[in-house]
Amino acid sequence: DAGITQSPRHKVTETGTPVTLRCHQTENHRYMYWYRQDPGHGLRLIHYSYGVKDTDKGEVSDGYSVSRSKTEDFLLTLESATSSQTSVYFCATRDYNSPLHFGNGTRLTVT
Amino acid sequence: GIQVEQSPPDLILQEGANSTLRCNFSDSVNNLQWFHQNPWGQLINLFYIPSGTKQNGRLSATTVATERYSLLYISSSQTTDSGVYFCAVVGNDYKLSFGAGTTVTVRA
């Protein structure tokens, strides 16, 4: 698929610690998205970006922040991780009127 | 945001059977895609189909944008078709909204 790399692929962290997940793309796509996937909830949008330094909230943004200082990188930060943020996180990118492509996901466990 | 409803939620098929999955959406969309999530969790793009009909092997999809629905057809199903199928749409606000998915199980 498109050149989207998520890092780390797996992470275990303790409640209360900050965590940053990285999404890196090589496609020069304008739009980037962070989703979380949980059993029974499907894919839910956390935050998205429509350009460098242009971001907006999704439906489950509480407890998360994002930054996009350059086209290729979109960072998702959990300021103080909680057990409810244990999930699989997917990054996705697309360009205007073009298909969405997903990264392979990051499995985060908060103990 | 746009509401996306997929049906049925679950589908059990015998190998070789045909099936139709449906995606309804609540407003006009700029983009529509179908994805397959395989047992390893990867989300694979099947079709980018804001309107019209496309075919790829045993899979085909049709979107009728004016009536706000899309259909995904699986013909001669195989066990490798098992997984969750998602429909996703993009509205005028750049947001991409997903349906809850259809879980397909193909039995040998």
PDB file of C-alpha atoms in Angstrom:
ATOM      1  CA  ASP A   1       0.000   0.000   0.000  1.00  0.00           C
ATOM      2  CA  ALA A   2       0.964   3.689   0.145  1.00  0.00           C
ATOM      3  CA  GLY A   3       4.153   4.625   2.017  1.00  0.00           C
ATOM      4  CA  ILE A   4       2.710   5.023   5.509  1.00  0.00           C
ATOM      5  CA  THR A   5       4.763   3.995   8.504  1.00  0.00           C
ATOM      6  CA  GLN A   6       3.465   3.975  12.041  1.00  0.00           C
ATOM      7  CA  SER A   7       5.793   3.787  14.999  1.00  0.00           C
ATOM      8  CA  PRO A   8       6.027   2.117  17.341  1.00  0.00           C
ATOM      9  CA  ARG A   9       4.039  -0.951  16.235  1.00  0.00           C
ATOM     10  CA  HIS A  10       3.499  -2.057  19.809  1.00  0.00           C
ATOM     11  CA  LYS A  11       3.788  -0.207  23.090  1.00  0.00           C
ATOM     12  CA  VAL A  12       3.046  -0.971  26.703  1.00  0.00           C
ATOM     13  CA  THR A  13       2.994   1.962  29.079  1.00  0.00           C
ATOM     14  CA  GLU A  14       1.797   2.819  32.557  1.00  0.00           C
ATOM     15  CA  THR A  15      -1.164   4.951  33.517  1.00  0.00           C
ATOM     16  CA  GLY A  16      -0.247   8.607  33.800  1.00  0.00           C
ATOM     17  CA  THR A  17       2.731   8.573  31.446  1.00  0.00           C
ATOM     18  CA  PRO A  18       2.834  10.616  28.225  1.00  0.00           C
ATOM     19  CA  VAL A  19       2.893   8.682  24.956  1.00  0.00           C
ATOM     20  CA  THR A  20       3.522   9.854  21.408  1.00  0.00           C
ATOM     21  CA  LEU A  21       2.656   7.845  18.333  1.00  0.00           C
ATOM     22  CA  ARG A  22       4.124   8.789  14.998  1.00  0.00           C
ATOM     23  CA  CYS A  23       2.726   8.521  11.494  1.00  0.00           C
ATOM     24  CA  HIS A  24       5.114   9.116   8.618  1.00  0.00           C
ATOM     25  CA  GLN A  25       4.076   9.246   4.955  1.00  0.00           C
ATOM     26  CA  THR A  26       6.095   9.474   1.772  1.00  0.00           C
ATOM     27  CA  GLU A  27       3.173  10.232  -0.568  1.00  0.00           C
ATOM     28  CA  ASN A  28       2.972  14.010   0.017  1.00  0.00           C
ATOM     29  CA  HIS A  29      -0.726  13.592   0.849  1.00  0.00           C
ATOM     30  CA  ARG A  30      -2.524  16.635   2.177  1.00  0.00           C
ATOM     31  CA  TYR A  31      -4.912  14.939   4.605  1.00  0.00           C
ATOM     32  CA  MET A  32      -3.911  12.778   7.545  1.00  0.00           C
ATOM     33  CA  TYR A  33      -6.078  11.057  10.136  1.00  0.00           C
ATOM     34  CA  TRP A  34      -5.761   9.252  13.439  1.00  0.00           C
ATOM     35  CA  TYR A  35      -8.316   6.580  14.315  1.00  0.00           C
ATOM     36  CA  ARG A  36      -8.711   4.189  17.175  1.00  0.00           C
ATOM     37  CA  GLN A  37     -10.317   0.786  16.810  1.00  0.00           C
ATOM     38  CA  ASP A  38     -11.982  -0.974  19.706  1.00  0.00           C
ATOM     39  CA  PRO A  39     -14.220  -4.057  19.808  1.00  0.00           C
ATOM     40  CA  GLY A  40     -17.838  -3.067  19.348  1.00  0.00           C
ATOM     41  CA  HIS A  41     -16.982   0.491  18.265  1.00  0.00           C
ATOM     42  CA  GLY A  42     -15.430   0.132  14.841  1.00  0.00           C
ATOM     43  CA  LEU A  43     -13.092   2.906  13.729  1.00  0.00           C
ATOM     44  CA  ARG A  44     -13.498   6.233  15.483  1.00  0.00           C
ATOM     45  CA  LEU A  45     -11.828   9.454  14.401  1.00  0.00           C
ATOM     46  CA  ILE A  46      -9.584  11.089  17.004  1.00  0.00           C
ATOM     47  CA  HIS A  47      -8.048  14.014  15.113  1.00  0.00           C
ATOM     48  CA  TYR A  48      -7.322  14.891  11.545  1.00  0.00           C
ATOM     49  CA  SER A  49      -5.201  17.330   9.586  1.00  0.00           C
ATOM     50  CA  TYR A  50      -5.949  19.106   6.319  1.00  0.00           C
ATOM     51  CA  GLY A  51      -2.532  20.675   5.933  1.00  0.00           C
ATOM     52  CA  VAL A  52       0.627  21.607   7.794  1.00  0.00           C
ATOM     53  CA  LYS A  53      -0.347  23.097  11.163  1.00  0.00           C
ATOM     54  CA  ASP A  54      -4.033  22.704  10.251  1.00  0.00           C
ATOM     55  CA  THR A  55      -5.742  20.198  12.498  1.00  0.00           C
ATOM     56  CA  ASP A  56      -9.196  19.578  13.880  1.00  0.00           C
ATOM     57  CA  LYS A  57     -10.929  17.336  16.368  1.00  0.00           C
ATOM     58  CA  GLY A  58     -12.760  14.147  15.612  1.00  0.00           C
ATOM     59  CA  GLU A  59     -15.442  12.410  17.612  1.00  0.00           C
ATOM     60  CA  VAL A  60     -13.186  11.030  20.396  1.00  0.00           C
ATOM     61  CA  SER A  61     -10.530  13.721  20.834  1.00  0.00           C
ATOM     62  CA  ASP A  62     -10.601  14.095  24.636  1.00  0.00           C
ATOM     63  CA  GLY A  63      -7.248  13.149  26.153  1.00  0.00           C
ATOM     64  CA  TYR A  64      -5.416  13.386  22.820  1.00  0.00           C
ATOM     65  CA  SER A  65      -3.505  16.111  21.040  1.00  0.00           C
ATOM     66  CA  VAL A  66      -1.855  16.181  17.618  1.00  0.00           C
ATOM     67  CA  SER A  67       0.765  18.116  15.763  1.00  0.00           C
ATOM     68  CA  ARG A  68       1.731  18.398  12.136  1.00  0.00           C
ATOM     69  CA  SER A  69       4.798  20.548  11.627  1.00  0.00           C
ATOM     70  CA  LYS A  70       5.604  19.115   8.194  1.00  0.00           C
ATOM     71  CA  THR A  71       3.629  17.363   5.484  1.00  0.00           C
ATOM     72  CA  GLU A  72       5.037  13.907   6.081  1.00  0.00           C
ATOM     73  CA  ASP A  73       4.587  13.583   9.852  1.00  0.00           C
ATOM     74  CA  PHE A  74       1.472  13.528  12.014  1.00  0.00           C
ATOM     75  CA  LEU A  75       2.017  12.944  15.727  1.00  0.00           C
ATOM     76  CA  LEU A  76      -0.596  11.768  18.198  1.00  0.00           C
ATOM     77  CA  THR A  77       0.102  12.460  21.870  1.00  0.00           C
ATOM     78  CA  LEU A  78      -1.604  11.069  24.915  1.00  0.00           C
ATOM     79  CA  GLU A  79      -0.699  13.627  27.562  1.00  0.00           C
ATOM     80  CA  SER A  80      -1.405  11.281  30.469  1.00  0.00           C
ATOM     81  CA  ALA A  81      -2.321   7.799  29.355  1.00  0.00           C
ATOM     82  CA  THR A  82      -5.329   6.062  30.886  1.00  0.00           C
ATOM     83  CA  SER A  83      -6.466   2.455  30.676  1.00  0.00           C
ATOM     84  CA  SER A  84      -9.418   3.536  28.502  1.00  0.00           C
ATOM     85  CA  GLN A  85      -6.882   4.527  25.847  1.00  0.00           C
ATOM     86  CA  THR A  86      -5.743   0.945  25.416  1.00  0.00           C
ATOM     87  CA  SER A  87      -6.572   0.387  21.777  1.00  0.00           C
ATOM     88  CA  VAL A  88      -5.264  -0.141  18.275  1.00  0.00           C
ATOM     89  CA  TYR A  89      -4.434   3.167  16.622  1.00  0.00           C
ATOM     90  CA  PHE A  90      -4.479   3.608  12.864  1.00  0.00           C
ATOM     91  CA  CYS A  91      -3.087   6.440  10.827  1.00  0.00           C
ATOM     92  CA  ALA A  92      -4.482   7.131   7.372  1.00  0.00           C
ATOM     93  CA  THR A  93      -3.655   9.559   4.590  1.00  0.00           C
ATOM     94  CA  ARG A  94      -5.223  10.739   1.373  1.00  0.00           C
ATOM     95  CA  ASP A  95      -4.989  13.536  -1.102  1.00  0.00           C
ATOM     96  CA  TYR A  96      -7.814  15.625  -2.471  1.00  0.00           C
ATOM     97  CA  ASN A  97     -10.406  13.381  -4.168  1.00  0.00           C
ATOM     98  CA  SER A  98      -8.174  10.361  -3.904  1.00  0.00           C
ATOM     99  CA  PRO A  99      -8.376   7.081  -1.963  1.00  0.00           C
ATOM    100  CA  LEU A 100      -7.576   6.775   1.708  1.00  0.00           C
ATOM    101  CA  HIS A 101      -4.672   4.522   2.671  1.00  0.00           C
ATOM    102  CA  PHE A 102      -3.977   3.094   6.104  1.00  0.00           C
ATOM    103  CA  GLY A 103      -0.846   2.326   8.034  1.00  0.00           C
ATOM    104  CA  ASN A 104      -0.499  -1.054   9.740  1.00  0.00           C
ATOM    105  CA  GLY A 105      -1.562   0.197  13.151  1.00  0.00           C
ATOM    106  CA  THR A 106      -0.051   0.633  16.599  1.00  0.00           C
ATOM    107  CA  ARG A 107      -1.213  -1.578  19.434  1.00  0.00           C
ATOM    108  CA  LEU A 108      -1.095   0.425  22.670  1.00  0.00           C
ATOM    109  CA  THR A 109      -1.623  -1.126  26.082  1.00  0.00           C
ATOM    110  CA  VAL A 110      -1.927   1.107  29.140  1.00  0.00           C
ATOM    111  CA  THR A 111      -1.476  -0.806  32.398  1.00  0.00           C
TER     112      THR A 111
ATOM    113  CA  GLY B   1     -20.860  14.382  10.595  1.00  0.00           C
ATOM    114  CA  ILE B   2     -22.307  12.006   8.062  1.00  0.00           C
ATOM    115  CA  GLN B   3     -23.986   8.906   9.438  1.00  0.00           C
ATOM    116  CA  VAL B   4     -22.984   5.646   7.800  1.00  0.00           C
ATOM    117  CA  GLU B   5     -24.979   2.463   8.273  1.00  0.00           C
ATOM    118  CA  GLN B   6     -23.863  -0.938   7.086  1.00  0.00           C
ATOM    119  CA  SER B   7     -25.939  -4.059   6.761  1.00  0.00           C
ATOM    120  CA  PRO B   8     -26.036  -6.832   7.646  1.00  0.00           C
ATOM    121  CA  PRO B   9     -23.795  -6.649  10.726  1.00  0.00           C
ATOM    122  CA  ASP B  10     -22.826 -10.300  10.365  1.00  0.00           C
ATOM    123  CA  LEU B  11     -22.852 -12.692   7.439  1.00  0.00           C
ATOM    124  CA  ILE B  12     -22.027 -16.393   7.383  1.00  0.00           C
ATOM    125  CA  LEU B  13     -21.463 -17.929   3.978  1.00  0.00           C
ATOM    126  CA  GLN B  14     -20.679 -21.327   2.596  1.00  0.00           C
ATOM    127  CA  GLU B  15     -17.685 -21.328   0.307  1.00  0.00           C
ATOM    128  CA  GLY B  16     -18.803 -20.614  -3.236  1.00  0.00           C
ATOM    129  CA  ALA B  17     -21.843 -18.549  -2.264  1.00  0.00           C
ATOM    130  CA  ASN B  18     -22.557 -15.007  -3.426  1.00  0.00           C
ATOM    131  CA  SER B  19     -23.445 -12.096  -1.161  1.00  0.00           C
ATOM    132  CA  THR B  20     -24.277  -8.397  -1.104  1.00  0.00           C
ATOM    133  CA  LEU B  21     -23.226  -5.899   1.549  1.00  0.00           C
ATOM    134  CA  ARG B  22     -24.917  -2.537   1.815  1.00  0.00           C
ATOM    135  CA  CYS B  23     -23.777   0.915   2.943  1.00  0.00           C
ATOM    136  CA  ASN B  24     -26.252   3.764   3.454  1.00  0.00           C
ATOM    137  CA  PHE B  25     -25.116   7.323   4.165  1.00  0.00           C
ATOM    138  CA  SER B  26     -27.020  10.332   5.401  1.00  0.00           C
ATOM    139  CA  ASP B  27     -25.699  13.152   3.216  1.00  0.00           C
ATOM    140  CA  SER B  28     -23.943  13.843  -0.062  1.00  0.00           C
ATOM    141  CA  VAL B  29     -20.355  12.624  -0.167  1.00  0.00           C
ATOM    142  CA  ASN B  30     -17.219  13.453  -2.091  1.00  0.00           C
ATOM    143  CA  ASN B  31     -15.561  10.086  -1.646  1.00  0.00           C
ATOM    144  CA  LEU B  32     -16.629   6.573  -0.763  1.00  0.00           C
ATOM    145  CA  GLN B  33     -14.399   3.587  -0.178  1.00  0.00           C
ATOM    146  CA  TRP B  34     -14.778  -0.051   0.735  1.00  0.00           C
ATOM    147  CA  PHE B  35     -12.137  -1.695   2.923  1.00  0.00           C
ATOM    148  CA  HIS B  36     -11.462  -5.235   4.017  1.00  0.00           C
ATOM    149  CA  GLN B  37      -9.864  -5.802   7.392  1.00  0.00           C
ATOM    150  CA  ASN B  38      -8.122  -9.135   7.327  1.00  0.00           C
ATOM    151  CA  PRO B  39      -7.585 -11.411  10.349  1.00  0.00           C
ATOM    152  CA  TRP B  40      -4.200  -9.764  10.939  1.00  0.00           C
ATOM    153  CA  GLY B  41      -5.850  -6.388  11.357  1.00  0.00           C
ATOM    154  CA  GLN B  42      -4.663  -4.785   8.137  1.00  0.00           C
ATOM    155  CA  LEU B  43      -7.096  -2.474   6.380  1.00  0.00           C
ATOM    156  CA  ILE B  44      -6.985  -3.130   2.669  1.00  0.00           C
ATOM    157  CA  ASN B  45      -8.492  -0.708   0.183  1.00  0.00           C
ATOM    158  CA  LEU B  46     -10.946  -2.577  -2.070  1.00  0.00           C
ATOM    159  CA  PHE B  47     -12.686   0.154  -4.011  1.00  0.00           C
ATOM    160  CA  TYR B  48     -12.628   3.912  -4.282  1.00  0.00           C
ATOM    161  CA  ILE B  49     -16.073   4.500  -5.710  1.00  0.00           C
ATOM    162  CA  PRO B  50     -17.836   7.859  -5.160  1.00  0.00           C
ATOM    163  CA  SER B  51     -20.234   6.865  -7.938  1.00  0.00           C
ATOM    164  CA  GLY B  52     -20.762   4.226 -10.596  1.00  0.00           C
ATOM    165  CA  THR B  53     -19.700   0.602 -10.741  1.00  0.00           C
ATOM    166  CA  LYS B  54     -16.299  -1.055 -10.504  1.00  0.00           C
ATOM    167  CA  GLN B  55     -15.130  -4.643 -10.596  1.00  0.00           C
ATOM    168  CA  ASN B  56     -12.001  -6.327  -9.332  1.00  0.00           C
ATOM    169  CA  GLY B  57     -11.968 -10.068  -9.811  1.00  0.00           C
ATOM    170  CA  ARG B  58     -14.735 -11.670  -7.756  1.00  0.00           C
ATOM    171  CA  LEU B  59     -15.575  -8.381  -6.071  1.00  0.00           C
ATOM    172  CA  SER B  60     -17.582  -5.534  -7.480  1.00  0.00           C
ATOM    173  CA  ALA B  61     -19.133  -2.374  -6.079  1.00  0.00           C
ATOM    174  CA  THR B  62     -21.835   0.051  -7.081  1.00  0.00           C
ATOM    175  CA  THR B  63     -22.525   3.484  -5.624  1.00  0.00           C
ATOM    176  CA  VAL B  64     -25.722   5.388  -6.322  1.00  0.00           C
ATOM    177  CA  ALA B  65     -24.788   8.769  -4.911  1.00  0.00           C
ATOM    178  CA  THR B  66     -28.169  10.383  -5.594  1.00  0.00           C
ATOM    179  CA  GLU B  67     -29.870   7.723  -3.466  1.00  0.00           C
ATOM    180  CA  ARG B  68     -27.080   7.662  -0.875  1.00  0.00           C
ATOM    181  CA  TYR B  69     -26.096   4.029  -0.878  1.00  0.00           C
ATOM    182  CA  SER B  70     -23.381   1.710  -2.042  1.00  0.00           C
ATOM    183  CA  LEU B  71     -23.322  -2.061  -2.519  1.00  0.00           C
ATOM    184  CA  LEU B  72     -20.400  -4.469  -2.365  1.00  0.00           C
ATOM    185  CA  TYR B  73     -20.841  -7.801  -4.142  1.00  0.00           C
ATOM    186  CA  ILE B  74     -18.809 -10.872  -3.318  1.00  0.00           C
ATOM    187  CA  SER B  75     -19.167 -13.712  -5.802  1.00  0.00           C
ATOM    188  CA  SER B  76     -17.977 -17.306  -5.409  1.00  0.00           C
ATOM    189  CA  SER B  77     -16.799 -16.548  -1.885  1.00  0.00           C
ATOM    190  CA  GLN B  78     -13.612 -18.101  -0.546  1.00  0.00           C
ATOM    191  CA  THR B  79     -12.373 -18.559   3.004  1.00  0.00           C
ATOM    192  CA  THR B  80      -9.841 -15.797   2.397  1.00  0.00           C
ATOM    193  CA  ASP B  81     -12.766 -13.371   2.011  1.00  0.00           C
ATOM    194  CA  SER B  82     -13.452 -13.684   5.743  1.00  0.00           C
ATOM    195  CA  GLY B  83     -12.964 -10.568   7.794  1.00  0.00           C
ATOM    196  CA  VAL B  84     -14.675  -7.254   8.386  1.00  0.00           C
ATOM    197  CA  TYR B  85     -15.790  -5.057   5.509  1.00  0.00           C
ATOM    198  CA  PHE B  86     -16.002  -1.329   6.142  1.00  0.00           C
ATOM    199  CA  CYS B  87     -17.595   1.426   4.149  1.00  0.00           C
ATOM    200  CA  ALA B  88     -16.128   4.922   4.607  1.00  0.00           C
ATOM    201  CA  VAL B  89     -17.296   8.278   3.244  1.00  0.00           C
ATOM    202  CA  VAL B  90     -15.865  11.798   3.072  1.00  0.00           C
ATOM    203  CA  GLY B  91     -18.186  14.769   3.377  1.00  0.00           C
ATOM    204  CA  ASN B  92     -17.568  18.414   2.601  1.00  0.00           C
ATOM    205  CA  ASP B  93     -15.765  18.913   5.950  1.00  0.00           C
ATOM    206  CA  TYR B  94     -12.812  16.616   5.002  1.00  0.00           C
ATOM    207  CA  LYS B  95     -13.807  14.215   7.766  1.00  0.00           C
ATOM    208  CA  LEU B  96     -13.916  10.588   6.909  1.00  0.00           C
ATOM    209  CA  SER B  97     -16.682   8.601   8.614  1.00  0.00           C
ATOM    210  CA  PHE B  98     -16.856   4.835   8.873  1.00  0.00           C
ATOM    211  CA  GLY B  99     -19.723   2.444   9.178  1.00  0.00           C
ATOM    212  CA  ALA B 100     -19.657  -0.172  11.933  1.00  0.00           C
ATOM    213  CA  GLY B 101     -18.680  -2.870   9.454  1.00  0.00           C
ATOM    214  CA  THR B 102     -20.015  -6.211   8.267  1.00  0.00           C
ATOM    215  CA  THR B 103     -18.279  -9.285   9.669  1.00  0.00           C
ATOM    216  CA  VAL B 104     -18.113 -11.977   6.998  1.00  0.00           C
ATOM    217  CA  THR B 105     -17.315 -15.580   7.825  1.00  0.00           C
ATOM    218  CA  VAL B 106     -16.847 -17.965   4.922  1.00  0.00           C
ATOM    219  CA  ARG B 107     -16.950 -21.630   5.847  1.00  0.00           C
ATOM    220  CA  ALA B 108     -15.230 -24.331   3.834  1.00  0.00           C
TER     221      ALA B 108
END
